């Protein structure tokens, strides 16, 4: 039996569902029950009342959020090594240091953080709702981490003072995009629309026709009348964009824009993970309850 069929059979036997992030390998997206961004997937996990096991094909912090929001389900991360380097950039010690410097300023954390960090913040946000969350706060100055580029973008959009913590947290994959290379592609495809993720640099945002998260890029591409899109985010999203818009053309803004951690979840590892029910992601108390409050506050603000 082919590996994908074996996975689907095991999935039925074990009442499992497979959730795949937009940056997963094409063959992983193709066997998933849902493909989406981290919060769309966590919400899906909450809706799937019958499921007992959730295979969360993504990276550590996303599986942690799913486990926090679905404490009664077994959440499996197929590859134990799939860790987001950006999430590692903000430690609890660093947060405490900033909290002492700005005791009255609210702390908003991007979901790309470990649960131990989320436990110390007032509210979480995603790249899709960061502007909405910060606008909703009754404060003109906000501590925000860990992505420095997203912090800068939110400052531009809200007009509030956003203090990035740490000073220069970043996504190594999104930093690979360069405006000169996009300009060169524009010469080949003059009618193309340029979509840029807010984790990219300010120079990249400047040349964008549209700045948004992966889910927002999918919505934008669907609605747009354009036929060609130059896309500046992790290459996995192009598989989804092409599947959902077969008549449109999508060009990656830089061929090397691959997140190696996302790609650790191979079909083989998904199969082994489901068969052996490993690697179970569990967030200990009281961290889980505190982090859940910060995630729920985000849901309250954004509905
Ligand atoms: O929240 C997510 O899923 C991430 C990290 C990317 C995005 O833009 O959707
Ligand atoms: Fe982390 Fe960047 Fe990979 Fe997303 S693409 S998991 S932010 S390193």
Tab-separated table of C-alpha atoms and ligand atoms in Angstrom:
chain	number	residue	atom	x	y	z
A	1	UNK	CA	0.000	0.000	0.000
A	2	UNK	CA	1.307	3.484	-0.786
A	3	UNK	CA	2.333	5.633	2.160
A	4	UNK	CA	-0.469	8.163	1.683
A	5	UNK	CA	-3.067	5.367	1.665
A	6	UNK	CA	-1.539	3.854	4.809
A	7	UNK	CA	-1.806	7.245	6.517
A	8	UNK	CA	-5.443	7.676	5.492
A	9	UNK	CA	-6.309	4.178	6.739
A	10	UNK	CA	-4.584	4.751	10.112
A	11	UNK	CA	-6.312	8.097	10.384
A	12	UNK	CA	-9.746	6.486	10.070
A	13	UNK	CA	-8.894	3.685	12.525
A	14	UNK	CA	-7.618	6.112	15.150
A	15	UNK	CA	-10.222	8.873	14.679
A	16	UNK	CA	-7.465	11.281	13.802
A	17	UNK	CA	-7.407	14.386	11.665
A	18	UNK	CA	-4.410	15.863	9.894
A	19	UNK	CA	-3.974	19.631	9.883
A	20	UNK	CA	-1.278	21.080	7.646
A	21	UNK	CA	0.144	24.584	7.698
A	22	UNK	CA	0.280	26.603	4.471
A	23	UNK	CA	4.078	26.098	4.427
A	24	UNK	CA	3.995	22.285	4.424
A	25	UNK	CA	5.288	20.112	1.586
A	26	UNK	CA	2.776	19.707	-1.293
A	27	UNK	CA	2.311	15.970	-0.619
A	28	UNK	CA	1.544	16.739	3.042
A	29	UNK	CA	-0.986	19.435	2.099
A	30	UNK	CA	-2.609	16.928	-0.260
A	31	UNK	CA	-3.325	14.324	2.459
A	32	UNK	CA	-4.455	16.885	5.059
A	33	UNK	CA	-8.052	17.392	6.171
A	34	UNK	CA	-7.411	21.134	6.334
A	35	UNK	CA	-4.667	23.453	5.147
A	36	UNK	CA	-4.418	26.902	6.701
A	37	UNK	CA	-2.543	29.332	8.918
A	38	UNK	CA	-1.785	28.518	12.540
A	39	UNK	CA	-4.933	29.990	14.044
A	40	UNK	CA	-7.279	28.710	11.344
A	41	UNK	CA	-5.906	25.249	12.097
A	42	UNK	CA	-6.293	25.616	15.873
A	43	UNK	CA	-9.893	26.709	15.333
A	44	UNK	CA	-10.492	23.693	13.064
A	45	UNK	CA	-9.120	21.457	15.797
A	46	UNK	CA	-11.661	22.973	18.230
A	47	UNK	CA	-14.538	22.395	15.789
A	48	UNK	CA	-13.677	18.726	15.207
A	49	UNK	CA	-15.466	17.366	18.251
A	50	UNK	CA	-15.210	13.714	17.135
A	51	UNK	CA	-11.463	13.703	16.577
A	52	UNK	CA	-9.342	12.120	19.300
A	53	UNK	CA	-5.952	12.705	17.730
A	54	UNK	CA	-4.752	15.766	15.860
A	55	UNK	CA	-1.668	15.413	13.703
A	56	UNK	CA	-0.431	18.993	13.491
A	57	UNK	CA	1.908	19.224	10.510
A	58	UNK	CA	3.638	22.529	11.315
A	59	UNK	CA	6.238	23.742	13.846
A	60	UNK	CA	6.458	23.640	17.664
A	61	UNK	CA	4.645	26.829	18.658
A	62	UNK	CA	1.664	26.074	16.409
A	63	UNK	CA	1.218	22.561	17.831
A	64	UNK	CA	1.538	24.040	21.327
A	65	UNK	CA	-1.298	26.485	20.638
A	66	UNK	CA	-3.457	23.630	19.313
A	67	UNK	CA	-2.705	21.602	22.468
A	68	UNK	CA	-3.522	24.583	24.715
A	69	UNK	CA	-6.856	25.167	22.964
A	70	UNK	CA	-7.731	21.446	22.775
A	71	UNK	CA	-6.664	20.004	26.135
A	72	UNK	CA	-8.858	16.916	25.766
A	73	UNK	CA	-7.253	15.849	22.463
A	74	UNK	CA	-3.906	14.241	21.773
A	75	UNK	CA	-1.880	16.648	19.603
A	76	UNK	CA	1.025	15.126	17.668
A	77	UNK	CA	3.896	17.028	16.048
A	78	UNK	CA	5.231	14.612	13.387
A	79	UNK	CA	8.820	15.851	13.651
A	80	UNK	CA	10.098	16.668	17.142
A	81	UNK	CA	12.798	18.822	15.550
A	82	UNK	CA	10.375	21.180	13.774
A	83	UNK	CA	11.135	24.324	15.773
A	84	UNK	CA	10.608	27.887	14.652
A	85	UNK	CA	13.837	29.879	15.132
A	86	UNK	CA	11.890	33.124	15.507
A	87	UNK	CA	9.930	31.721	18.448
A	88	UNK	CA	13.250	30.823	20.136
A	89	UNK	CA	14.361	34.464	19.931
A	90	UNK	CA	12.100	35.619	22.756
A	91	UNK	CA	12.874	34.079	26.136
A	92	UNK	CA	11.017	34.580	29.407
A	93	UNK	CA	14.098	36.352	30.868
A	94	UNK	CA	14.030	38.846	28.008
A	95	UNK	CA	10.313	39.496	28.565
A	96	UNK	CA	10.890	40.090	32.283
A	97	UNK	CA	13.666	42.551	31.505
A	98	UNK	CA	11.339	44.635	29.301
A	99	UNK	CA	8.460	44.375	31.747
A	100	UNK	CA	10.670	46.016	34.395
A	101	UNK	CA	11.581	48.832	32.002
A	102	UNK	CA	7.922	49.409	30.949
A	103	UNK	CA	5.723	48.168	33.805
A	104	UNK	CA	2.526	49.904	32.593
A	105	UNK	CA	2.803	49.112	28.895
A	106	UNK	CA	0.772	46.160	27.525
A	107	UNK	CA	2.654	43.268	25.954
A	108	UNK	CA	1.298	41.793	22.718
A	109	UNK	CA	2.931	38.629	21.445
A	110	UNK	CA	2.802	37.265	17.940
A	111	UNK	CA	1.605	33.639	18.013
A	112	UNK	CA	5.116	32.742	16.796
A	113	UNK	CA	6.295	32.400	20.411
A	114	UNK	CA	6.621	29.492	22.808
A	115	UNK	CA	3.808	28.904	25.317
A	116	UNK	CA	6.190	29.861	28.150
A	117	UNK	CA	6.448	33.350	26.599
A	118	UNK	CA	2.713	33.622	25.810
A	119	UNK	CA	2.010	33.030	29.500
A	120	UNK	CA	3.532	36.451	30.242
A	121	UNK	CA	1.663	38.536	27.675
A	122	UNK	CA	-1.632	40.408	27.782
A	123	UNK	CA	-2.895	39.248	24.396
A	124	UNK	CA	-1.658	37.289	21.354
A	125	UNK	CA	-2.002	38.183	17.695
A	126	UNK	CA	-1.289	36.682	14.279
A	127	UNK	CA	0.086	38.433	11.223
A	128	UNK	CA	-3.518	38.533	9.944
A	129	UNK	CA	-4.953	40.369	12.969
A	130	UNK	CA	-2.000	42.218	14.596
A	131	UNK	CA	-3.270	45.647	13.472
A	132	UNK	CA	-6.811	44.933	14.716
A	133	UNK	CA	-5.575	43.647	18.100
A	134	UNK	CA	-3.311	46.641	18.708
A	135	UNK	CA	-5.956	49.139	17.597
A	136	UNK	CA	-8.349	47.578	20.112
A	137	UNK	CA	-5.996	48.228	23.050
A	138	UNK	CA	-6.519	51.331	25.157
A	139	UNK	CA	-2.811	52.206	25.003
A	140	UNK	CA	-0.667	54.367	22.745
A	141	UNK	CA	2.544	52.457	23.486
A	142	UNK	CA	2.781	48.690	23.183
A	143	UNK	CA	5.551	46.140	23.708
A	144	UNK	CA	5.505	43.678	20.810
A	145	UNK	CA	7.520	40.577	19.997
A	146	UNK	CA	9.306	38.741	18.591
A	147	UNK	CA	9.180	39.879	14.931
A	148	UNK	CA	10.805	43.250	14.387
A	149	UNK	CA	9.443	43.677	10.848
A	150	UNK	CA	5.869	42.906	11.874
A	151	UNK	CA	6.278	45.388	14.770
A	152	UNK	CA	7.370	48.084	12.325
A	153	UNK	CA	4.471	47.293	9.970
A	154	UNK	CA	1.957	47.493	12.837
A	155	UNK	CA	3.444	50.827	13.942
A	156	UNK	CA	2.956	52.216	10.421
A	157	UNK	CA	-0.635	50.970	10.268
A	158	UNK	CA	-1.800	51.975	13.764
A	159	UNK	CA	0.238	55.140	14.379
A	160	UNK	CA	0.975	53.823	17.886
A	161	UNK	CA	4.464	53.484	19.389
A	162	UNK	CA	5.452	49.842	19.100
A	163	UNK	CA	8.514	48.744	21.058
A	164	UNK	CA	9.957	45.564	19.534
A	165	UNK	CA	11.212	42.909	21.940
A	166	UNK	CA	13.849	41.599	21.423
A	167	UNK	CA	15.200	44.566	19.430
A	168	UNK	CA	15.731	42.579	16.241
A	169	UNK	CA	13.731	39.352	16.226
A	170	UNK	CA	13.221	37.996	12.706
A	171	UNK	CA	12.192	35.100	10.478
A	172	UNK	CA	15.296	33.817	8.626
A	173	UNK	CA	13.172	32.651	5.672
A	174	UNK	CA	11.311	35.923	5.105
A	175	UNK	CA	14.535	37.940	5.379
A	176	UNK	CA	15.785	36.226	2.210
A	177	UNK	CA	13.550	38.293	-0.074
A	178	UNK	CA	15.212	41.262	-1.767
A	179	UNK	CA	13.526	44.155	-3.619
A	180	UNK	CA	16.073	44.069	-6.501
A	181	UNK	CA	15.063	40.509	-7.330
A	182	UNK	CA	11.389	41.396	-7.275
A	183	UNK	CA	12.093	44.359	-9.603
A	184	UNK	CA	13.851	41.983	-12.000
A	185	UNK	CA	10.831	39.657	-11.955
A	186	UNK	CA	8.548	42.650	-12.542
A	187	UNK	CA	10.492	43.344	-15.746
A	188	UNK	CA	9.587	39.817	-16.919
A	189	UNK	CA	5.981	40.028	-15.696
A	190	UNK	CA	4.979	43.715	-15.876
A	191	UNK	CA	1.327	43.017	-15.046
A	192	UNK	CA	2.083	40.915	-11.986
A	193	UNK	CA	0.713	41.848	-8.568
A	194	UNK	CA	3.324	41.697	-5.773
A	195	UNK	CA	2.144	40.113	-2.491
A	196	UNK	CA	4.481	40.476	0.509
A	197	UNK	CA	4.316	38.940	4.003
A	198	UNK	CA	4.775	41.450	6.874
A	199	UNK	CA	7.708	39.390	8.212
A	200	UNK	CA	9.677	40.686	5.174
A	201	UNK	CA	11.760	43.879	5.409
A	202	UNK	CA	10.364	47.423	5.107
A	203	UNK	CA	12.057	47.691	1.666
A	204	UNK	CA	10.033	44.696	0.504
A	205	UNK	CA	6.805	46.149	1.911
A	206	UNK	CA	7.477	49.370	0.008
A	207	UNK	CA	7.368	47.635	-3.371
A	208	UNK	CA	4.326	45.505	-2.502
A	209	UNK	CA	0.892	45.882	-4.046
A	210	UNK	CA	-0.493	43.913	-1.116
A	211	UNK	CA	0.919	43.161	2.355
A	212	UNK	CA	-0.711	40.349	4.309
A	213	UNK	CA	-0.554	37.016	6.084
A	214	UNK	CA	-0.815	33.713	4.241
A	215	UNK	CA	-4.591	33.503	4.748
A	216	UNK	CA	-4.986	37.107	3.553
A	217	UNK	CA	-2.864	36.380	0.459
A	218	UNK	CA	-5.178	33.454	-0.375
A	219	UNK	CA	-8.260	35.670	-0.051
A	220	UNK	CA	-6.657	38.478	-2.047
A	221	UNK	CA	-5.547	36.192	-4.903
A	222	UNK	CA	-9.023	34.674	-5.167
A	223	UNK	CA	-10.770	38.054	-5.443
A	224	UNK	CA	-8.217	39.818	-7.624
A	225	UNK	CA	-8.679	40.113	-11.388
A	226	UNK	CA	-4.922	39.869	-11.899
A	227	UNK	CA	-3.565	36.802	-13.654
A	228	UNK	CA	0.025	36.781	-12.374
A	229	UNK	CA	1.246	37.174	-8.799
A	230	UNK	CA	4.782	37.524	-7.446
A	231	UNK	CA	4.685	36.051	-3.942
A	232	UNK	CA	7.065	36.876	-1.077
A	233	UNK	CA	6.429	34.258	1.581
A	234	UNK	CA	7.533	30.671	2.241
A	235	UNK	CA	7.283	28.609	-0.955
A	236	UNK	CA	4.751	26.103	0.485
A	237	UNK	CA	1.944	28.631	0.091
A	238	UNK	CA	2.304	28.511	-3.700
A	239	UNK	CA	0.993	24.947	-3.783
A	240	UNK	CA	-2.213	26.080	-2.081
A	241	UNK	CA	-2.509	29.240	-4.199
A	242	UNK	CA	-2.154	27.207	-7.416
A	243	UNK	CA	-4.644	24.564	-6.276
A	244	UNK	CA	-7.248	27.189	-5.365
A	245	UNK	CA	-6.656	29.345	-8.472
A	246	UNK	CA	-5.844	26.994	-11.340
A	247	UNK	CA	-6.211	29.672	-14.015
A	248	UNK	CA	-3.804	32.123	-12.324
A	249	UNK	CA	-0.031	32.098	-12.251
A	250	UNK	CA	2.106	32.378	-9.098
A	251	UNK	CA	5.824	33.126	-9.102
A	252	UNK	CA	7.930	32.844	-5.936
A	253	UNK	CA	9.831	36.107	-5.343
A	254	UNK	CA	12.971	34.166	-4.379
A	255	UNK	CA	13.444	30.490	-5.203
A	256	UNK	CA	15.341	29.731	-1.992
A	257	UNK	CA	12.579	30.901	0.362
A	258	UNK	CA	12.178	27.612	2.170
A	259	UNK	CA	11.635	27.143	5.914
A	260	UNK	CA	13.678	24.013	6.685
A	261	UNK	CA	11.777	23.415	9.921
A	262	UNK	CA	8.402	23.352	8.217
A	263	UNK	CA	9.781	20.863	5.703
A	264	UNK	CA	10.801	18.346	8.402
A	265	UNK	CA	7.274	16.925	8.360
A	266	UNK	CA	7.589	14.330	5.600
A	267	UNK	CA	4.891	11.757	4.753
A	268	UNK	CA	7.111	9.104	6.353
A	269	UNK	CA	7.286	11.049	9.636
A	270	UNK	CA	3.549	11.699	9.573
A	271	UNK	CA	2.938	7.975	9.156
A	272	UNK	CA	5.295	7.046	12.025
A	273	UNK	CA	3.892	9.774	14.229
A	274	UNK	CA	0.342	8.515	13.797
A	275	UNK	CA	1.299	4.843	14.087
A	276	UNK	CA	3.367	5.291	17.269
A	277	UNK	CA	1.377	8.242	18.638
A	278	UNK	CA	4.411	10.380	19.158
A	279	UNK	CA	5.551	13.224	19.595
A	280	UNK	CA	2.770	14.270	21.909
A	281	UNK	CA	2.716	18.026	22.535
A	282	UNK	CA	1.604	18.876	26.058
A	283	UNK	CA	1.881	22.253	27.723
A	284	UNK	CA	2.149	22.040	31.522
A	285	UNK	CA	-0.004	24.015	33.936
A	286	UNK	CA	-0.073	26.851	34.894
A	287	UNK	CA	1.617	27.932	31.638
A	288	UNK	CA	-1.193	26.401	29.534
A	289	UNK	CA	-3.970	28.302	31.355
A	290	UNK	CA	-2.122	31.605	31.197
A	291	UNK	CA	-1.282	31.200	27.499
A	292	UNK	CA	-4.895	30.130	26.779
A	293	UNK	CA	-6.143	33.399	28.311
A	294	UNK	CA	-3.892	35.394	25.967
A	295	UNK	CA	-5.133	33.412	22.942
A	296	UNK	CA	-8.776	33.737	24.026
A	297	UNK	CA	-8.370	37.484	24.462
A	298	UNK	CA	-7.244	37.606	20.814
A	299	UNK	CA	-10.353	35.643	19.772
A	300	UNK	CA	-12.569	38.035	21.783
A	301	UNK	CA	-11.101	41.055	20.000
A	302	UNK	CA	-11.201	39.559	16.522
A	303	UNK	CA	-14.280	37.218	16.798
B	1	LIG	O1	0.363	32.241	11.749
B	1	LIG	C1	0.823	31.635	10.768
B	1	LIG	O2	0.323	30.625	10.330
B	1	LIG	C2	2.062	32.138	10.128
B	1	LIG	C3	3.281	32.012	10.881
B	1	LIG	C4	2.102	32.683	8.922
B	1	LIG	C5	0.977	33.349	8.257
B	1	LIG	O3	1.148	34.445	7.726
B	1	LIG	O4	-0.131	32.814	8.223
B	2	LIG	FE1	9.350	30.361	11.894
B	2	LIG	FE2	9.815	31.746	9.654
B	2	LIG	FE3	9.673	29.092	9.557
B	2	LIG	FE4	7.464	30.560	10.017
B	2	LIG	S1	8.710	30.531	8.129
B	2	LIG	S2	8.095	28.693	11.106
B	2	LIG	S3	8.329	32.257	11.242
B	2	LIG	S4	11.224	30.318	10.631
